[in-house]
PDB file of C-alpha atoms in Angstrom:
ATOM      1  CA  UNK A   1     -14.832   8.067  26.475  1.00  0.00           C
ATOM      2  CA  UNK A   2     -14.563   9.852  23.157  1.00  0.00           C
ATOM      3  CA  UNK A   3     -15.815  13.037  21.579  1.00  0.00           C
ATOM      4  CA  UNK A   4     -19.255  13.205  19.999  1.00  0.00           C
ATOM      5  CA  UNK A   5     -18.883  13.428  16.213  1.00  0.00           C
ATOM      6  CA  UNK A   6     -20.986  13.943  13.121  1.00  0.00           C
ATOM      7  CA  UNK A   7     -20.819  10.190  12.455  1.00  0.00           C
ATOM      8  CA  UNK A   8     -22.642   9.594  15.718  1.00  0.00           C
ATOM      9  CA  UNK A   9     -25.511  11.836  14.627  1.00  0.00           C
ATOM     10  CA  UNK A  10     -25.536  10.040  11.283  1.00  0.00           C
ATOM     11  CA  UNK A  11     -25.788   6.681  13.071  1.00  0.00           C
ATOM     12  CA  UNK A  12     -28.725   7.931  15.108  1.00  0.00           C
ATOM     13  CA  UNK A  13     -30.397   9.235  11.973  1.00  0.00           C
ATOM     14  CA  UNK A  14     -29.902   5.934  10.149  1.00  0.00           C
ATOM     15  CA  UNK A  15     -31.327   3.976  13.079  1.00  0.00           C
ATOM     16  CA  UNK A  16     -34.654   5.736  12.515  1.00  0.00           C
ATOM     17  CA  UNK A  17     -35.265   3.320   9.640  1.00  0.00           C
ATOM     18  CA  UNK A  18     -35.479   0.447  12.149  1.00  0.00           C
ATOM     19  CA  UNK A  19     -37.965   2.429  14.196  1.00  0.00           C
ATOM     20  CA  UNK A  20     -40.067   2.939  11.061  1.00  0.00           C
ATOM     21  CA  UNK A  21     -39.695  -0.722  10.048  1.00  0.00           C
ATOM     22  CA  UNK A  22     -40.841  -1.920  13.454  1.00  0.00           C
ATOM     23  CA  UNK A  23     -43.733   0.567  13.441  1.00  0.00           C
ATOM     24  CA  UNK A  24     -44.764  -0.689   9.982  1.00  0.00           C
ATOM     25  CA  UNK A  25     -44.710  -4.303  11.187  1.00  0.00           C
ATOM     26  CA  UNK A  26     -46.815  -3.346  14.215  1.00  0.00           C
ATOM     27  CA  UNK A  27     -49.285  -1.411  12.059  1.00  0.00           C
ATOM     28  CA  UNK A  28     -49.713  -4.106   9.396  1.00  0.00           C
ATOM     29  CA  UNK A  29     -49.938  -6.995  11.838  1.00  0.00           C
ATOM     30  CA  UNK A  30     -51.983  -4.957  14.297  1.00  0.00           C
ATOM     31  CA  UNK A  31     -54.413  -3.929  11.560  1.00  0.00           C
ATOM     32  CA  UNK A  32     -55.120  -7.553  10.669  1.00  0.00           C
ATOM     33  CA  UNK A  33     -55.434  -8.504  14.317  1.00  0.00           C
ATOM     34  CA  UNK A  34     -57.447  -5.387  15.127  1.00  0.00           C
ATOM     35  CA  UNK A  35     -59.939  -6.123  12.354  1.00  0.00           C
ATOM     36  CA  UNK A  36     -60.410  -9.648  13.693  1.00  0.00           C
ATOM     37  CA  UNK A  37     -60.869  -8.311  17.234  1.00  0.00           C
ATOM     38  CA  UNK A  38     -63.327  -5.625  16.091  1.00  0.00           C
ATOM     39  CA  UNK A  39     -65.422  -8.106  14.120  1.00  0.00           C
ATOM     40  CA  UNK A  40     -65.409 -10.559  17.021  1.00  0.00           C
ATOM     41  CA  UNK A  41     -66.324  -7.765  19.424  1.00  0.00           C
ATOM     42  CA  UNK A  42     -69.388  -6.855  17.322  1.00  0.00           C
ATOM     43  CA  UNK A  43     -70.365 -10.430  16.432  1.00  0.00           C
ATOM     44  CA  UNK A  44     -73.625 -12.077  17.425  1.00  0.00           C
ATOM     45  CA  UNK A  45     -71.805 -14.970  19.065  1.00  0.00           C
ATOM     46  CA  UNK A  46     -71.441 -14.384  22.800  1.00  0.00           C
ATOM     47  CA  UNK A  47     -68.257 -16.405  23.200  1.00  0.00           C
ATOM     48  CA  UNK A  48     -66.577 -14.384  20.432  1.00  0.00           C
ATOM     49  CA  UNK A  49     -67.591 -11.144  22.156  1.00  0.00           C
ATOM     50  CA  UNK A  50     -66.243 -12.352  25.511  1.00  0.00           C
ATOM     51  CA  UNK A  51     -63.018 -13.636  23.920  1.00  0.00           C
ATOM     52  CA  UNK A  52     -62.389 -10.334  22.138  1.00  0.00           C
ATOM     53  CA  UNK A  53     -63.281  -8.337  25.265  1.00  0.00           C
ATOM     54  CA  UNK A  54     -60.846 -10.395  27.349  1.00  0.00           C
ATOM     55  CA  UNK A  55     -58.084  -9.846  24.809  1.00  0.00           C
ATOM     56  CA  UNK A  56     -58.667  -6.089  24.823  1.00  0.00           C
ATOM     57  CA  UNK A  57     -58.803  -5.902  28.613  1.00  0.00           C
ATOM     58  CA  UNK A  58     -55.597  -7.934  28.946  1.00  0.00           C
ATOM     59  CA  UNK A  59     -53.455  -5.936  26.534  1.00  0.00           C
ATOM     60  CA  UNK A  60     -54.910  -2.521  27.320  1.00  0.00           C
ATOM     61  CA  UNK A  61     -54.725  -3.140  31.049  1.00  0.00           C
ATOM     62  CA  UNK A  62     -51.037  -4.091  31.167  1.00  0.00           C
ATOM     63  CA  UNK A  63     -48.032  -1.918  30.210  1.00  0.00           C
ATOM     64  CA  UNK A  64     -46.392  -2.569  26.854  1.00  0.00           C
ATOM     65  CA  UNK A  65     -43.067  -2.815  28.685  1.00  0.00           C
ATOM     66  CA  UNK A  66     -44.345  -5.777  30.744  1.00  0.00           C
ATOM     67  CA  UNK A  67     -45.625  -7.446  27.582  1.00  0.00           C
ATOM     68  CA  UNK A  68     -42.168  -7.085  26.023  1.00  0.00           C
ATOM     69  CA  UNK A  69     -40.532  -8.579  29.113  1.00  0.00           C
ATOM     70  CA  UNK A  70     -42.935 -11.525  29.255  1.00  0.00           C
ATOM     71  CA  UNK A  71     -42.428 -12.407  25.590  1.00  0.00           C
ATOM     72  CA  UNK A  72     -38.667 -11.848  25.507  1.00  0.00           C
ATOM     73  CA  UNK A  73     -37.854 -13.558  28.816  1.00  0.00           C
ATOM     74  CA  UNK A  74     -40.862 -15.875  29.109  1.00  0.00           C
ATOM     75  CA  UNK A  75     -40.681 -17.744  25.814  1.00  0.00           C
ATOM     76  CA  UNK A  76     -37.101 -19.056  26.445  1.00  0.00           C
ATOM     77  CA  UNK A  77     -38.427 -20.678  29.647  1.00  0.00           C
ATOM     78  CA  UNK A  78     -40.807 -22.643  27.425  1.00  0.00           C
ATOM     79  CA  UNK A  79     -37.884 -23.695  25.235  1.00  0.00           C
ATOM     80  CA  UNK A  80     -38.496 -21.149  22.478  1.00  0.00           C
ATOM     81  CA  UNK A  81     -35.607 -18.928  21.379  1.00  0.00           C
ATOM     82  CA  UNK A  82     -36.760 -15.359  20.825  1.00  0.00           C
ATOM     83  CA  UNK A  83     -34.536 -12.625  19.414  1.00  0.00           C
ATOM     84  CA  UNK A  84     -35.268  -8.914  20.000  1.00  0.00           C
ATOM     85  CA  UNK A  85     -36.770  -8.501  16.508  1.00  0.00           C
ATOM     86  CA  UNK A  86     -39.331 -11.269  17.041  1.00  0.00           C
ATOM     87  CA  UNK A  87     -40.152 -10.284  20.632  1.00  0.00           C
ATOM     88  CA  UNK A  88     -40.599  -6.621  19.705  1.00  0.00           C
ATOM     89  CA  UNK A  89     -42.717  -7.456  16.671  1.00  0.00           C
ATOM     90  CA  UNK A  90     -45.018  -9.888  18.497  1.00  0.00           C
ATOM     91  CA  UNK A  91     -45.514  -7.600  21.510  1.00  0.00           C
ATOM     92  CA  UNK A  92     -46.270  -4.538  19.391  1.00  0.00           C
ATOM     93  CA  UNK A  93     -48.616  -6.462  17.081  1.00  0.00           C
ATOM     94  CA  UNK A  94     -50.621  -7.840  20.012  1.00  0.00           C
ATOM     95  CA  UNK A  95     -50.728  -4.453  21.741  1.00  0.00           C
ATOM     96  CA  UNK A  96     -51.711  -2.650  18.538  1.00  0.00           C
ATOM     97  CA  UNK A  97     -54.378  -5.270  17.780  1.00  0.00           C
ATOM     98  CA  UNK A  98     -56.037  -4.623  21.138  1.00  0.00           C
ATOM     99  CA  UNK A  99     -56.141  -0.846  20.716  1.00  0.00           C
ATOM    100  CA  UNK A 100     -57.092  -0.810  17.038  1.00  0.00           C
ATOM    101  CA  UNK A 101     -59.691  -3.491  17.676  1.00  0.00           C
ATOM    102  CA  UNK A 102     -61.334  -1.298  20.294  1.00  0.00           C
ATOM    103  CA  UNK A 103     -61.084   1.810  18.102  1.00  0.00           C
ATOM    104  CA  UNK A 104     -62.556   0.033  15.083  1.00  0.00           C
ATOM    105  CA  UNK A 105     -65.273  -1.595  17.188  1.00  0.00           C
ATOM    106  CA  UNK A 106     -66.446   1.904  18.076  1.00  0.00           C
ATOM    107  CA  UNK A 107     -66.320   2.919  14.417  1.00  0.00           C
ATOM    108  CA  UNK A 108     -68.401  -0.091  13.362  1.00  0.00           C
ATOM    109  CA  UNK A 109     -70.984   0.681  16.039  1.00  0.00           C
ATOM    110  CA  UNK A 110     -70.990   4.341  14.944  1.00  0.00           C
ATOM    111  CA  UNK A 111     -72.488   3.383  11.575  1.00  0.00           C
ATOM    112  CA  UNK A 112     -76.177   4.389  11.761  1.00  0.00           C
ATOM    113  CA  UNK A 113     -78.470   1.480  12.634  1.00  0.00           C
ATOM    114  CA  UNK A 114     -80.697   2.384   9.705  1.00  0.00           C
ATOM    115  CA  UNK A 115     -77.933   1.331   7.318  1.00  0.00           C
ATOM    116  CA  UNK A 116     -77.830  -2.140   8.855  1.00  0.00           C
ATOM    117  CA  UNK A 117     -81.609  -2.403   8.848  1.00  0.00           C
ATOM    118  CA  UNK A 118     -81.696  -1.409   5.170  1.00  0.00           C
ATOM    119  CA  UNK A 119     -79.122  -4.109   4.368  1.00  0.00           C
ATOM    120  CA  UNK A 120     -81.229  -6.667   6.223  1.00  0.00           C
ATOM    121  CA  UNK A 121     -84.326  -5.505   4.322  1.00  0.00           C
ATOM    122  CA  UNK A 122     -82.439  -6.180   1.081  1.00  0.00           C
ATOM    123  CA  UNK A 123     -81.833  -9.731   2.357  1.00  0.00           C
ATOM    124  CA  UNK A 124     -78.056  -9.359   2.307  1.00  0.00           C
ATOM    125  CA  UNK A 125     -76.065 -12.028   4.101  1.00  0.00           C
ATOM    126  CA  UNK A 126     -74.020 -11.088   7.173  1.00  0.00           C
ATOM    127  CA  UNK A 127     -70.827 -11.179   5.091  1.00  0.00           C
ATOM    128  CA  UNK A 128     -72.203  -8.968   2.321  1.00  0.00           C
ATOM    129  CA  UNK A 129     -73.752  -6.625   4.876  1.00  0.00           C
ATOM    130  CA  UNK A 130     -70.340  -6.099   6.446  1.00  0.00           C
ATOM    131  CA  UNK A 131     -68.502  -5.950   3.131  1.00  0.00           C
ATOM    132  CA  UNK A 132     -70.744  -3.583   1.195  1.00  0.00           C
ATOM    133  CA  UNK A 133     -72.568  -1.543   3.844  1.00  0.00           C
ATOM    134  CA  UNK A 134     -71.004  -1.461   7.301  1.00  0.00           C
ATOM    135  CA  UNK A 135     -67.241  -1.682   6.782  1.00  0.00           C
ATOM    136  CA  UNK A 136     -66.943   0.961   4.001  1.00  0.00           C
ATOM    137  CA  UNK A 137     -68.708   3.507   6.208  1.00  0.00           C
ATOM    138  CA  UNK A 138     -66.809   2.420   9.323  1.00  0.00           C
ATOM    139  CA  UNK A 139     -63.525   2.729   7.400  1.00  0.00           C
ATOM    140  CA  UNK A 140     -64.225   6.382   6.680  1.00  0.00           C
ATOM    141  CA  UNK A 141     -64.871   7.038  10.371  1.00  0.00           C
ATOM    142  CA  UNK A 142     -61.811   5.008  11.426  1.00  0.00           C
ATOM    143  CA  UNK A 143     -59.181   6.759   9.322  1.00  0.00           C
ATOM    144  CA  UNK A 144     -58.531   9.811  11.604  1.00  0.00           C
ATOM    145  CA  UNK A 145     -58.167   7.874  14.894  1.00  0.00           C
ATOM    146  CA  UNK A 146     -56.092   5.187  13.172  1.00  0.00           C
ATOM    147  CA  UNK A 147     -53.653   7.749  11.781  1.00  0.00           C
ATOM    148  CA  UNK A 148     -53.524   9.369  15.220  1.00  0.00           C
ATOM    149  CA  UNK A 149     -52.779   6.031  16.868  1.00  0.00           C
ATOM    150  CA  UNK A 150     -49.803   5.549  14.530  1.00  0.00           C
ATOM    151  CA  UNK A 151     -48.089   8.240  16.624  1.00  0.00           C
ATOM    152  CA  UNK A 152     -48.457   6.010  19.681  1.00  0.00           C
ATOM    153  CA  UNK A 153     -47.035   3.055  17.749  1.00  0.00           C
ATOM    154  CA  UNK A 154     -43.921   4.999  16.761  1.00  0.00           C
ATOM    155  CA  UNK A 155     -43.369   6.236  20.302  1.00  0.00           C
ATOM    156  CA  UNK A 156     -44.038   2.761  21.667  1.00  0.00           C
ATOM    157  CA  UNK A 157     -41.139   1.335  19.660  1.00  0.00           C
ATOM    158  CA  UNK A 158     -38.783   3.203  21.990  1.00  0.00           C
ATOM    159  CA  UNK A 159     -39.598   0.696  24.756  1.00  0.00           C
ATOM    160  CA  UNK A 160     -38.030  -2.100  22.713  1.00  0.00           C
ATOM    161  CA  UNK A 161     -34.622  -0.623  23.604  1.00  0.00           C
ATOM    162  CA  UNK A 162     -35.070  -2.321  27.007  1.00  0.00           C
ATOM    163  CA  UNK A 163     -34.798  -5.781  25.406  1.00  0.00           C
ATOM    164  CA  UNK A 164     -31.838  -4.797  23.223  1.00  0.00           C
ATOM    165  CA  UNK A 165     -33.595  -3.934  19.956  1.00  0.00           C
ATOM    166  CA  UNK A 166     -31.343  -1.394  18.253  1.00  0.00           C
ATOM    167  CA  UNK A 167     -33.701   1.308  17.073  1.00  0.00           C
ATOM    168  CA  UNK A 168     -33.626   5.072  17.596  1.00  0.00           C
ATOM    169  CA  UNK A 169     -33.619   5.135  21.400  1.00  0.00           C
ATOM    170  CA  UNK A 170     -31.232   2.198  21.777  1.00  0.00           C
ATOM    171  CA  UNK A 171     -28.751   3.737  19.342  1.00  0.00           C
ATOM    172  CA  UNK A 172     -28.887   6.954  21.353  1.00  0.00           C
ATOM    173  CA  UNK A 173     -28.165   5.011  24.536  1.00  0.00           C
ATOM    174  CA  UNK A 174     -25.181   3.246  22.971  1.00  0.00           C
ATOM    175  CA  UNK A 175     -23.680   6.488  21.660  1.00  0.00           C
ATOM    176  CA  UNK A 176     -24.333   8.284  24.947  1.00  0.00           C
ATOM    177  CA  UNK A 177     -22.517   5.508  26.846  1.00  0.00           C
ATOM    178  CA  UNK A 178     -19.495   6.005  24.579  1.00  0.00           C
ATOM    179  CA  UNK A 179     -19.451   9.821  24.542  1.00  0.00           C
ATOM    180  CA  UNK A 180     -21.296  10.810  27.738  1.00  0.00           C
ATOM    181  CA  UNK A 181     -23.103  13.652  25.977  1.00  0.00           C
ATOM    182  CA  UNK A 182     -26.711  12.970  27.023  1.00  0.00           C
ATOM    183  CA  UNK A 183     -28.110  16.417  26.296  1.00  0.00           C
ATOM    184  CA  UNK A 184     -26.914  16.528  22.696  1.00  0.00           C
ATOM    185  CA  UNK A 185     -27.619  12.867  21.966  1.00  0.00           C
ATOM    186  CA  UNK A 186     -31.102  12.607  23.420  1.00  0.00           C
ATOM    187  CA  UNK A 187     -32.120  16.052  22.214  1.00  0.00           C
ATOM    188  CA  UNK A 188     -31.354  14.836  18.682  1.00  0.00           C
ATOM    189  CA  UNK A 189     -33.235  11.576  19.330  1.00  0.00           C
ATOM    190  CA  UNK A 190     -36.241  13.551  20.619  1.00  0.00           C
ATOM    191  CA  UNK A 191     -36.065  15.832  17.571  1.00  0.00           C
ATOM    192  CA  UNK A 192     -36.195  12.819  15.244  1.00  0.00           C
ATOM    193  CA  UNK A 193     -39.196  11.393  17.087  1.00  0.00           C
ATOM    194  CA  UNK A 194     -40.865  14.779  16.745  1.00  0.00           C
ATOM    195  CA  UNK A 195     -40.164  14.814  13.003  1.00  0.00           C
ATOM    196  CA  UNK A 196     -41.745  11.366  12.673  1.00  0.00           C
ATOM    197  CA  UNK A 197     -44.793  11.982  14.871  1.00  0.00           C
ATOM    198  CA  UNK A 198     -45.764  15.612  14.298  1.00  0.00           C
ATOM    199  CA  UNK A 199     -46.798  15.206  10.621  1.00  0.00           C
ATOM    200  CA  UNK A 200     -49.009  12.257  11.587  1.00  0.00           C
ATOM    201  CA  UNK A 201     -50.638  14.289  14.347  1.00  0.00           C
ATOM    202  CA  UNK A 202     -51.340  17.117  11.912  1.00  0.00           C
ATOM    203  CA  UNK A 203     -52.689  14.673   9.330  1.00  0.00           C
ATOM    204  CA  UNK A 204     -54.973  13.080  11.915  1.00  0.00           C
ATOM    205  CA  UNK A 205     -56.429  16.460  12.908  1.00  0.00           C
ATOM    206  CA  UNK A 206     -56.965  17.416   9.265  1.00  0.00           C
ATOM    207  CA  UNK A 207     -58.697  14.124   8.481  1.00  0.00           C
ATOM    208  CA  UNK A 208     -60.871  14.479  11.572  1.00  0.00           C
ATOM    209  CA  UNK A 209     -61.854  18.001  10.491  1.00  0.00           C
ATOM    210  CA  UNK A 210     -62.712  16.823   6.972  1.00  0.00           C
ATOM    211  CA  UNK A 211     -64.767  13.957   8.377  1.00  0.00           C
ATOM    212  CA  UNK A 212     -66.741  16.291  10.657  1.00  0.00           C
ATOM    213  CA  UNK A 213     -67.395  18.644   7.723  1.00  0.00           C
ATOM    214  CA  UNK A 214     -68.567  15.807   5.473  1.00  0.00           C
ATOM    215  CA  UNK A 215     -70.863  14.439   8.197  1.00  0.00           C
ATOM    216  CA  UNK A 216     -72.436  17.873   8.646  1.00  0.00           C
TER     217      UNK A 216
END
């Protein structure tokens, strides 16, 4: 045991960059996957709809912690070496893809049907209809809930501490094990999470308010 020092708080603060890096990876990869899921979910092809629905049900219906365990401990059984970075990134990307895909599916379906009918009347192809008519309007609707979901992504990165990924929570655990000062250590960790998440929550509410005003 040793005394808690200012260097320990500095280490916790510096570890927040890995939390942000992992959240960025989850958001970028999850956005690409979520777009694919949303488009498949709203496609005319029945097998694409069923495939996307099954993916959403699977990853929304199971805890992120179990998904981390299955990837981190399951892949080595198949002969694939997985380090905490890769396991955390893959699990968060798949989980984020399922949730964003469902959110964006709702946004695509929220675009008034008249817009789609007008695009069809102009003889636009399915690709051009999505590109020029549906997706730009759906993007405007999707911004507030997407920003709000980023809060869940950041908080979800804390679960990666279970598989040994050294981010904000894991660093707090390591320092607490050395100093046995849980109140001070985890209060500071919680404060940093609050500093990361609260501005996004405020931004999401402001964007949602602006969207409701513009729609009126």
